[in-house]
mmCIF file of C-alpha atoms and ligand atoms in Angstrom:
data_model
loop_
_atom_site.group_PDB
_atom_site.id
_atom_site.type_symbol
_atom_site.label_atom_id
_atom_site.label_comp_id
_atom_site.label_asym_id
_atom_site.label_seq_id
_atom_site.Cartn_x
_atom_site.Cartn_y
_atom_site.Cartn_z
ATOM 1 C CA UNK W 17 129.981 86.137 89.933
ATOM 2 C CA UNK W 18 130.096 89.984 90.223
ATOM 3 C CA UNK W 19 126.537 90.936 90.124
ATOM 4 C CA UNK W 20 123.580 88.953 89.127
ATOM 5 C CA UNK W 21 119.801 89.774 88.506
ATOM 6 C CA UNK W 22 116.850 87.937 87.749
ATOM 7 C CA UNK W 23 113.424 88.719 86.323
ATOM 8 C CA UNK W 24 110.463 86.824 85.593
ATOM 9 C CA UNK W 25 107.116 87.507 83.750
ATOM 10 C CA UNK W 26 104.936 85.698 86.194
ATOM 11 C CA UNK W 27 103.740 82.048 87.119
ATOM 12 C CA UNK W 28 101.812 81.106 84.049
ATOM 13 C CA UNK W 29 103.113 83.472 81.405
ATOM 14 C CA UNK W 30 104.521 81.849 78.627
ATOM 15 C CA UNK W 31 107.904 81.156 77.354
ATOM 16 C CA UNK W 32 107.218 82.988 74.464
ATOM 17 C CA UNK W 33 107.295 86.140 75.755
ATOM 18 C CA UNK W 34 111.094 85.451 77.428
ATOM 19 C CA UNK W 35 112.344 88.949 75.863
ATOM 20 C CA UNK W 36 109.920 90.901 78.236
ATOM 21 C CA UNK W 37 112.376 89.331 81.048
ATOM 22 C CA UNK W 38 115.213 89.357 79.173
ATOM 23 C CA UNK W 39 115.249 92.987 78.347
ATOM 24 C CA UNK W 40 114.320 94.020 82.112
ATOM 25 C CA UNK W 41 117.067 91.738 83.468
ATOM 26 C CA UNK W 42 119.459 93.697 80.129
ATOM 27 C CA UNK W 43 118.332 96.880 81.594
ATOM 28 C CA UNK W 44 118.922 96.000 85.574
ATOM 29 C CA UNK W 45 122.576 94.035 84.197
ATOM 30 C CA UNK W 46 123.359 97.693 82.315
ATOM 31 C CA UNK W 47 122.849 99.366 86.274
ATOM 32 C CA UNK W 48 124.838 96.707 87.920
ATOM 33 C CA UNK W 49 127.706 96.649 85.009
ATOM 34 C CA UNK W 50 127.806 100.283 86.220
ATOM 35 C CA UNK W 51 128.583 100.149 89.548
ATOM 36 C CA UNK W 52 124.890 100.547 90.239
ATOM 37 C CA UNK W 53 122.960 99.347 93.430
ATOM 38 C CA UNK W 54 120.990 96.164 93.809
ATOM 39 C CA UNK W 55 117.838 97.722 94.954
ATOM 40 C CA UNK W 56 117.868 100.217 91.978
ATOM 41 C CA UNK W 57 118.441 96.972 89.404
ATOM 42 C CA UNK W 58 115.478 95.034 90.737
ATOM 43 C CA UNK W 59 113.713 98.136 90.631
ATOM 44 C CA UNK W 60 114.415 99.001 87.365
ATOM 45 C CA UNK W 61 113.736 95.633 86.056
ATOM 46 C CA UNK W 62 110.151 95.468 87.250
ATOM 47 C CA UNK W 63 109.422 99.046 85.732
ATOM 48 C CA UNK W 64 110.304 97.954 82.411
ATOM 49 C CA UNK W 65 107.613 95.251 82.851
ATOM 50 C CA UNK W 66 104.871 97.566 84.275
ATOM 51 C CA UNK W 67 105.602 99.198 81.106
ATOM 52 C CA UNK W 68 105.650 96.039 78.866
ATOM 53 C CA UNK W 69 102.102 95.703 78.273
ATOM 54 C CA UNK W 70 102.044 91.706 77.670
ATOM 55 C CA UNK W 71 102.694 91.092 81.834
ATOM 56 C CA UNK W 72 99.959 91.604 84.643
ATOM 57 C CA UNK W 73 101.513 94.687 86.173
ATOM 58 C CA UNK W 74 101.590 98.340 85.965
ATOM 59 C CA UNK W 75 100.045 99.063 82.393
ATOM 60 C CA UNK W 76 98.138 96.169 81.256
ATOM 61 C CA UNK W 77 97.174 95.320 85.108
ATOM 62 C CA UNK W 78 94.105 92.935 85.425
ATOM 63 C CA UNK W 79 91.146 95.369 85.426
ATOM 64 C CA UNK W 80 88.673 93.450 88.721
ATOM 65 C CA UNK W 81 85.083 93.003 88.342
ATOM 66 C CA UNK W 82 84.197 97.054 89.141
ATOM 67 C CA UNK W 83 86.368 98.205 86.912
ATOM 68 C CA UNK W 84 89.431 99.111 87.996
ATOM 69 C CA UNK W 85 93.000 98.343 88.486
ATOM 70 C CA UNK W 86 94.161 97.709 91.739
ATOM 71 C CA UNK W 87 97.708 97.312 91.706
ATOM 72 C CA UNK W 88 100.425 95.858 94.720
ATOM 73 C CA UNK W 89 104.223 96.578 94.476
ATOM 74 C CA UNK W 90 107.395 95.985 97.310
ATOM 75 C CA UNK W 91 111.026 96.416 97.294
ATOM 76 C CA UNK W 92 113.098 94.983 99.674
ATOM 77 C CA UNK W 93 116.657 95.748 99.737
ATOM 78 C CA UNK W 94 119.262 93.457 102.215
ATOM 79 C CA UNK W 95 120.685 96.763 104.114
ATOM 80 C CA UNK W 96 118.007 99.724 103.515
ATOM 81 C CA UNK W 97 114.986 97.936 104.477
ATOM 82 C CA UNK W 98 111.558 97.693 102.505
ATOM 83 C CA UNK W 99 108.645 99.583 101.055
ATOM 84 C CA UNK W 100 105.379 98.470 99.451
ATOM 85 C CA UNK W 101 102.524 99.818 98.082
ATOM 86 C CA UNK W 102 98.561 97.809 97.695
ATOM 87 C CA UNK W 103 95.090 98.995 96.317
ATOM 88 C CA UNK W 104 96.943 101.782 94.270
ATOM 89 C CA UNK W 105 95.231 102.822 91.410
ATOM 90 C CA UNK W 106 95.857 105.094 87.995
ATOM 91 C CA UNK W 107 99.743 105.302 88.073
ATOM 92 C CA UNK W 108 101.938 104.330 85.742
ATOM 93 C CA UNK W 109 104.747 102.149 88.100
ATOM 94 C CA UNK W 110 103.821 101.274 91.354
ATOM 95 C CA UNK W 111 107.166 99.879 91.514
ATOM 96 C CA UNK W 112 108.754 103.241 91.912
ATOM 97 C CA UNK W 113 106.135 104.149 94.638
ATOM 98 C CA UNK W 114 107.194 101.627 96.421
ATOM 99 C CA UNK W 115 110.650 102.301 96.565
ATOM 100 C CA UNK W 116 110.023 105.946 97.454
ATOM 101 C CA UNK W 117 108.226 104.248 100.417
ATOM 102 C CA UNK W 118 110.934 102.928 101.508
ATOM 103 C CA UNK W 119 112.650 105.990 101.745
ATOM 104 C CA UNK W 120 109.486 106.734 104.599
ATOM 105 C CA UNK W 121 109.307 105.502 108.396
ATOM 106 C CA UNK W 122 106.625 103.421 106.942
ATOM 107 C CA UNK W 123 106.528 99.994 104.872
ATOM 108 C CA UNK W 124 103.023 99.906 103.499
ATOM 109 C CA UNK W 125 100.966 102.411 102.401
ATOM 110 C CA UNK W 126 97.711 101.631 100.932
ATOM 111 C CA UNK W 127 94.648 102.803 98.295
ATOM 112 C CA UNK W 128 93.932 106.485 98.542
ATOM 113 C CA UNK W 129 97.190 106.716 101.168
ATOM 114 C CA UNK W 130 99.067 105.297 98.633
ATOM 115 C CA UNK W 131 97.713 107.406 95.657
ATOM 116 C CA UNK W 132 97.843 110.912 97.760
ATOM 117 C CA UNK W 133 101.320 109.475 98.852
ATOM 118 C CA UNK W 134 102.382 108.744 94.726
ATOM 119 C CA UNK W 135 101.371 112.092 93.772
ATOM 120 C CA UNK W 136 102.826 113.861 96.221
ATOM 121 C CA UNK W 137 106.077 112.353 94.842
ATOM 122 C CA UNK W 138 104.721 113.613 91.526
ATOM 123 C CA UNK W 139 103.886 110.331 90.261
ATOM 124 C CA UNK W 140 101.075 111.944 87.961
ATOM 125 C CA UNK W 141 97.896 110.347 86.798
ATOM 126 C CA UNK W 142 97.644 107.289 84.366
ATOM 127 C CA UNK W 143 95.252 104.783 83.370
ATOM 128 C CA UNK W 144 96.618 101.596 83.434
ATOM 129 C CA UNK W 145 94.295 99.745 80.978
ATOM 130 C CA UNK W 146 94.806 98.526 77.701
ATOM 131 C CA UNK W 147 92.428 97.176 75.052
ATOM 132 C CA UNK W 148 93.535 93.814 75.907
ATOM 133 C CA UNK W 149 93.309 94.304 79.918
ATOM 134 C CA UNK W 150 89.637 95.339 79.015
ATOM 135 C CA UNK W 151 88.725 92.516 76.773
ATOM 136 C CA UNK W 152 89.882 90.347 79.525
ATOM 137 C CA UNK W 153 87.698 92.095 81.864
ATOM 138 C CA UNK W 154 84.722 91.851 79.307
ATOM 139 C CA UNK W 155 85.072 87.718 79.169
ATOM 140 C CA UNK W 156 85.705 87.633 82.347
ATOM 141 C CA UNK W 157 82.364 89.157 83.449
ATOM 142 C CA UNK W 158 80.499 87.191 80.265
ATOM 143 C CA UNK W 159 81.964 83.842 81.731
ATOM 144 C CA UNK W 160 80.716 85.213 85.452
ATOM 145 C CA UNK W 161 76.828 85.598 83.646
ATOM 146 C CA UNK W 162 77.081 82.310 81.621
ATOM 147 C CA UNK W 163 77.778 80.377 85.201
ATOM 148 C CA UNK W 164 81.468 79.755 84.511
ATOM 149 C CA UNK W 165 83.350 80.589 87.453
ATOM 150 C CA UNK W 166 85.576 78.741 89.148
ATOM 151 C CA UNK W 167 84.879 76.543 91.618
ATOM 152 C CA UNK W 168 86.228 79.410 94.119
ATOM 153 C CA UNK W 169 88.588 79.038 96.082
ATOM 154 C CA UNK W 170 89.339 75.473 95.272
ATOM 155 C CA UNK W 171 90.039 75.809 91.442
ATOM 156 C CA UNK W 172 92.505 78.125 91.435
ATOM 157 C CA UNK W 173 93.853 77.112 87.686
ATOM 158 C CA UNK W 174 91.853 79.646 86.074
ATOM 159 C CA UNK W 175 92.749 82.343 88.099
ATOM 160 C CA UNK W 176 94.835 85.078 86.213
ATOM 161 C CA UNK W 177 97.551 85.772 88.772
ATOM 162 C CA UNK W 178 100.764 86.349 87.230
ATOM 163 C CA UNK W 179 102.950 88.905 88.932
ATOM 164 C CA UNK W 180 105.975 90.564 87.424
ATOM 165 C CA UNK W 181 109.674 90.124 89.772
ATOM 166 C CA UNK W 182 112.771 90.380 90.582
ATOM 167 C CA UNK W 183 115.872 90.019 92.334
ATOM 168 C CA UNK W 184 119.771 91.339 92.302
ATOM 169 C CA UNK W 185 123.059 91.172 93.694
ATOM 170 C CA UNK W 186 125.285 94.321 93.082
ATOM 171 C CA UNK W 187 129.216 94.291 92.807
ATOM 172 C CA UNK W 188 129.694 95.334 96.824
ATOM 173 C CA UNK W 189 127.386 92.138 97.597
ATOM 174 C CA UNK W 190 123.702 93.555 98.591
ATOM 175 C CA UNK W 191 120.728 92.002 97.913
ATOM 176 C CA UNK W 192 117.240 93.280 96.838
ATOM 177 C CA UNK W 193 114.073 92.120 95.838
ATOM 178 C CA UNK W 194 110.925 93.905 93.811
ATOM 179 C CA UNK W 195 107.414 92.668 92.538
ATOM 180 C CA UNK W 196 104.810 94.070 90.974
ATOM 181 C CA UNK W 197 101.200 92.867 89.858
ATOM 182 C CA UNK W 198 97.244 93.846 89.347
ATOM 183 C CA UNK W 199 96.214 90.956 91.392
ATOM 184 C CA UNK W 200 93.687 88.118 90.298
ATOM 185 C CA UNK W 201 90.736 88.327 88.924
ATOM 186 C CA UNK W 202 88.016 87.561 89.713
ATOM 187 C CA UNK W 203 88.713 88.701 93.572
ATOM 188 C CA UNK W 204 86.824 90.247 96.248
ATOM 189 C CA UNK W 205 86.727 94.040 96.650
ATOM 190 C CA UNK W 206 89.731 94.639 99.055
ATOM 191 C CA UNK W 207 91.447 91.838 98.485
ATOM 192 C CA UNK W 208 95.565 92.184 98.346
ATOM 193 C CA UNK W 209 97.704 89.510 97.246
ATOM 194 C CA UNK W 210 101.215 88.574 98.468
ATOM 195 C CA UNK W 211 103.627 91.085 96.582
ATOM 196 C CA UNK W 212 102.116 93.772 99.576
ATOM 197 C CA UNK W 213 103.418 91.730 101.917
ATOM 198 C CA UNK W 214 107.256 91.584 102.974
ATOM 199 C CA UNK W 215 108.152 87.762 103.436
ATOM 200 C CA UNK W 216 105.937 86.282 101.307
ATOM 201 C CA UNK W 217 106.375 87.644 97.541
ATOM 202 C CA UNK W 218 109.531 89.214 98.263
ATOM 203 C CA UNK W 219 112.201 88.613 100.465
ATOM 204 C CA UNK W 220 116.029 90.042 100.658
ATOM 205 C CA UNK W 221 118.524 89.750 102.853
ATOM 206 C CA UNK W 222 122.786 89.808 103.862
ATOM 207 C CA UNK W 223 122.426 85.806 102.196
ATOM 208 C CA UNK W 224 119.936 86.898 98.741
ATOM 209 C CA UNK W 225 117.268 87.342 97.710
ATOM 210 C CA UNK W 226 114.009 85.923 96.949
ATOM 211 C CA UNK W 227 110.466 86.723 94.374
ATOM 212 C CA UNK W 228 107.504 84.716 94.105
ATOM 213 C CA UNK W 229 104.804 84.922 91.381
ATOM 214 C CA UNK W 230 101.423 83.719 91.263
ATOM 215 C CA UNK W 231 98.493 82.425 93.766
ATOM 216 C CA UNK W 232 98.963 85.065 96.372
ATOM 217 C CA UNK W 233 97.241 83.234 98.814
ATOM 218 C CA UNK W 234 98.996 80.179 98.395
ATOM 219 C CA UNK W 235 102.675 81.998 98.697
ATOM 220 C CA UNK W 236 100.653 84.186 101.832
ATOM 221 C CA UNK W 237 100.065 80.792 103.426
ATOM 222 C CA UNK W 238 103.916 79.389 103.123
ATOM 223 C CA UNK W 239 105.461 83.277 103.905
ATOM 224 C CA UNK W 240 107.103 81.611 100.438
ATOM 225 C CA UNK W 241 110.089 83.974 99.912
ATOM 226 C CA UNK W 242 111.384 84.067 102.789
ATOM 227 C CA UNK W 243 110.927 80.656 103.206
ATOM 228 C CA UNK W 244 113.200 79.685 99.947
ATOM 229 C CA UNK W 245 115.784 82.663 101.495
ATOM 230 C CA UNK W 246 116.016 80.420 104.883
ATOM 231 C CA UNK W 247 116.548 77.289 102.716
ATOM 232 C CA UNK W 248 119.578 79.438 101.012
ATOM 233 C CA UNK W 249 120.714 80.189 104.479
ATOM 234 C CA UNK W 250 120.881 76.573 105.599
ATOM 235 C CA UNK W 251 123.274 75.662 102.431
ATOM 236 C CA UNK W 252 121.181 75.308 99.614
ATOM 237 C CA UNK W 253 122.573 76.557 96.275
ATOM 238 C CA UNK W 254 119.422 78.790 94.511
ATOM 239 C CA UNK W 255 118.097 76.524 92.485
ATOM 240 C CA UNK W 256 118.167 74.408 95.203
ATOM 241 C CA UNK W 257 116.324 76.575 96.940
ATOM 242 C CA UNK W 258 113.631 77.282 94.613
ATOM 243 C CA UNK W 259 113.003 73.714 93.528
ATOM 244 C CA UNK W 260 112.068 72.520 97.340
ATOM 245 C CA UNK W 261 109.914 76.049 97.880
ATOM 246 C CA UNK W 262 107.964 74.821 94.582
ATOM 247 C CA UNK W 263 107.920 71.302 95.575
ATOM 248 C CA UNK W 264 105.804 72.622 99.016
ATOM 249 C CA UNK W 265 103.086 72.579 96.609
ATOM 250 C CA UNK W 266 100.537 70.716 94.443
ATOM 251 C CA UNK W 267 101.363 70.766 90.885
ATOM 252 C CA UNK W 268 98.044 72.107 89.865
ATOM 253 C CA UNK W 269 98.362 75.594 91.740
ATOM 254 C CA UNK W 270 100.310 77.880 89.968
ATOM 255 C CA UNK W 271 103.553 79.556 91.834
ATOM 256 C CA UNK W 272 106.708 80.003 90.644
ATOM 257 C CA UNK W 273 110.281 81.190 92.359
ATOM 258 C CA UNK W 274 113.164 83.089 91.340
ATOM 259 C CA UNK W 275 116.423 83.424 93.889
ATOM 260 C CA UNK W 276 119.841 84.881 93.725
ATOM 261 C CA UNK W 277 122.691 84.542 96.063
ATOM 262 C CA UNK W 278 126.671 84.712 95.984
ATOM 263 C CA UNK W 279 126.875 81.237 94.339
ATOM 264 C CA UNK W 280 124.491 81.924 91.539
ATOM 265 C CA UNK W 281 120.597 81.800 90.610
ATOM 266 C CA UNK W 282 117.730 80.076 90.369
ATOM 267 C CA UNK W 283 114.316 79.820 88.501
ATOM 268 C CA UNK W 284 111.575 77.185 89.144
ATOM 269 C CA UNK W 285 107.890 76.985 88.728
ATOM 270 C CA UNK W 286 104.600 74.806 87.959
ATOM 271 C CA UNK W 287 103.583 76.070 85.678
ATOM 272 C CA UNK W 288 105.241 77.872 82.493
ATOM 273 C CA UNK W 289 107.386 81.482 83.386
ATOM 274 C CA UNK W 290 108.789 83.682 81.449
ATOM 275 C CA UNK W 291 112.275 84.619 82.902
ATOM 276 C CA UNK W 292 115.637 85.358 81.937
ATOM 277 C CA UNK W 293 118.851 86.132 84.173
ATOM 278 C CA UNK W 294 122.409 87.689 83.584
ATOM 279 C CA UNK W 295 125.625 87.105 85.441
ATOM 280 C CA UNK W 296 128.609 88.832 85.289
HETATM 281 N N1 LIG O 14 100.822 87.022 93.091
HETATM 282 C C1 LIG O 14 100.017 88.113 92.856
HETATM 283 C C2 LIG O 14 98.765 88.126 93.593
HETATM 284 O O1 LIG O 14 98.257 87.073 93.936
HETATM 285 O O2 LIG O 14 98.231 89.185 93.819
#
């Protein structure tokens, strides 16, 4: 294989909505077909998902309990290093603020750092929300008064975590991961999931690359991505790879895995996931 990417539409999102995937991996495959870098094809694929309003990142974010959208992006590329953004609120792709992070001496920069820092780079403002994120919100906080919540944290199946990814190889052989998401809800004030942090919902490296989707916690707990990337390094093809990362957990928490490498790719999760990947 050439070039490869990835993309998936989260750890629970349905296989019905496949062409969200399949038209971010189109648009990464149309970078790479081009001669175009890895980290700009991973990046590219999880901006046209912050933009696909169906997926729990970037516009159409989970709106938490005070009424906002707190969103966490990262892009990790094998040779460049990382960058990551958490708590940012009212822009349109935390994806790209992330990679313009990386371009920084820093890795993380978070809530109003990250918003002065997204402006700055002229990242203007944007409500995230849609009618449907708010909707959500409004059951959400009805099921809340009514004495439905989950049995937090041990019920985690209720949860709305799905996280948009992805990963890429370009035609000189780099690697790169990218992930985007609004979080859970319902969630304590402050709370950042996994996609923040480097190692667990992303991971790339000079062997491939690695996303995770869903429970951040969970995937926190297992440093999950770069987990699956060591598997990968010990021989393991992807799929491999991603089948023994998901079979580190119980069937009723919802994570899923997506992995590239020189040999090929690989999807698995728990639950259902929306994905789609192109090879050349
Ligand atoms: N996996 C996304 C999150 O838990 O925030």
């Amino acid at each position: 294989m050439k070039w490869g990417v990835v993309a998936h539409g989260g750890a629970g999102s349905p296989s019905s909505l496949s062409d969200g995937p399949a038209a971010a991996a189109a648009a990464a495959g149309r970078l790479l077909g081009g001669g175009g870098g890895a980290v700009d094809a991973a990046t590219e694929a999880n901006r046209v998902l912050e933009d696909d309003e169906r997926f729990n990142a970037g516009t159409g974010s989970v709106i938490r309990m005070d009424g906002v959208a707190y969103m966490d992006a990262a892009v990790m590329d094998s040779e460049e290093g990382c960058g990551a953004v958490a708590y940012l609120t009212r822009t349109r792709n935390p994806v790209l603020v992330a990679r313009r992070v990386m371009e920084t001496p820093h890795i993380l920069l978070v809530a109003d750092g990250a918003l002065d820092f997204a402006r700055k780079c002229g990242f203007g403002d944007y409500d995230p929300q849609t009618e449907r994120s708010r909707s959500r919100l409004e059951k959400g906080l009805l099921d809340f008064k009514n004495g439905k919540r989950p049995e937090w944290p041990r019920n985690w199946k209720h949860y709305e975590v799905d996280t948009v990814g992805a990963v890429a190889m370009d035609a000189r052989g780099r690697f790169a991961a990218a992930g985007s998401t609004g979080g859970t809800f319902p969630a304590l004030r402050g709370r950042v999931g996994d996609i923040a942090m480097i190692g667990c919902g992303i991971y790339a490296g000079r062997n491939g690359a690695v996303a995770a989707t869903g429970i951040g916690e969970e995937i926190i707990r297992k440093v999950l991505s770069l987990t699956v990337y060591r598997f990968m390094e010990e021989g393991m093809s992807p799929q491999e790879a991603v089948d023994r990362g998901i079979s580190l957990y119980d069937r009723s928490v919802s994570v899923g895995i997506i992995a590239i490498n020189r040999d090929g790719t690989g999807i698995a999760s728990t639950t259902e996931m929306a994905a789609a990947a192109l090879t050349d």
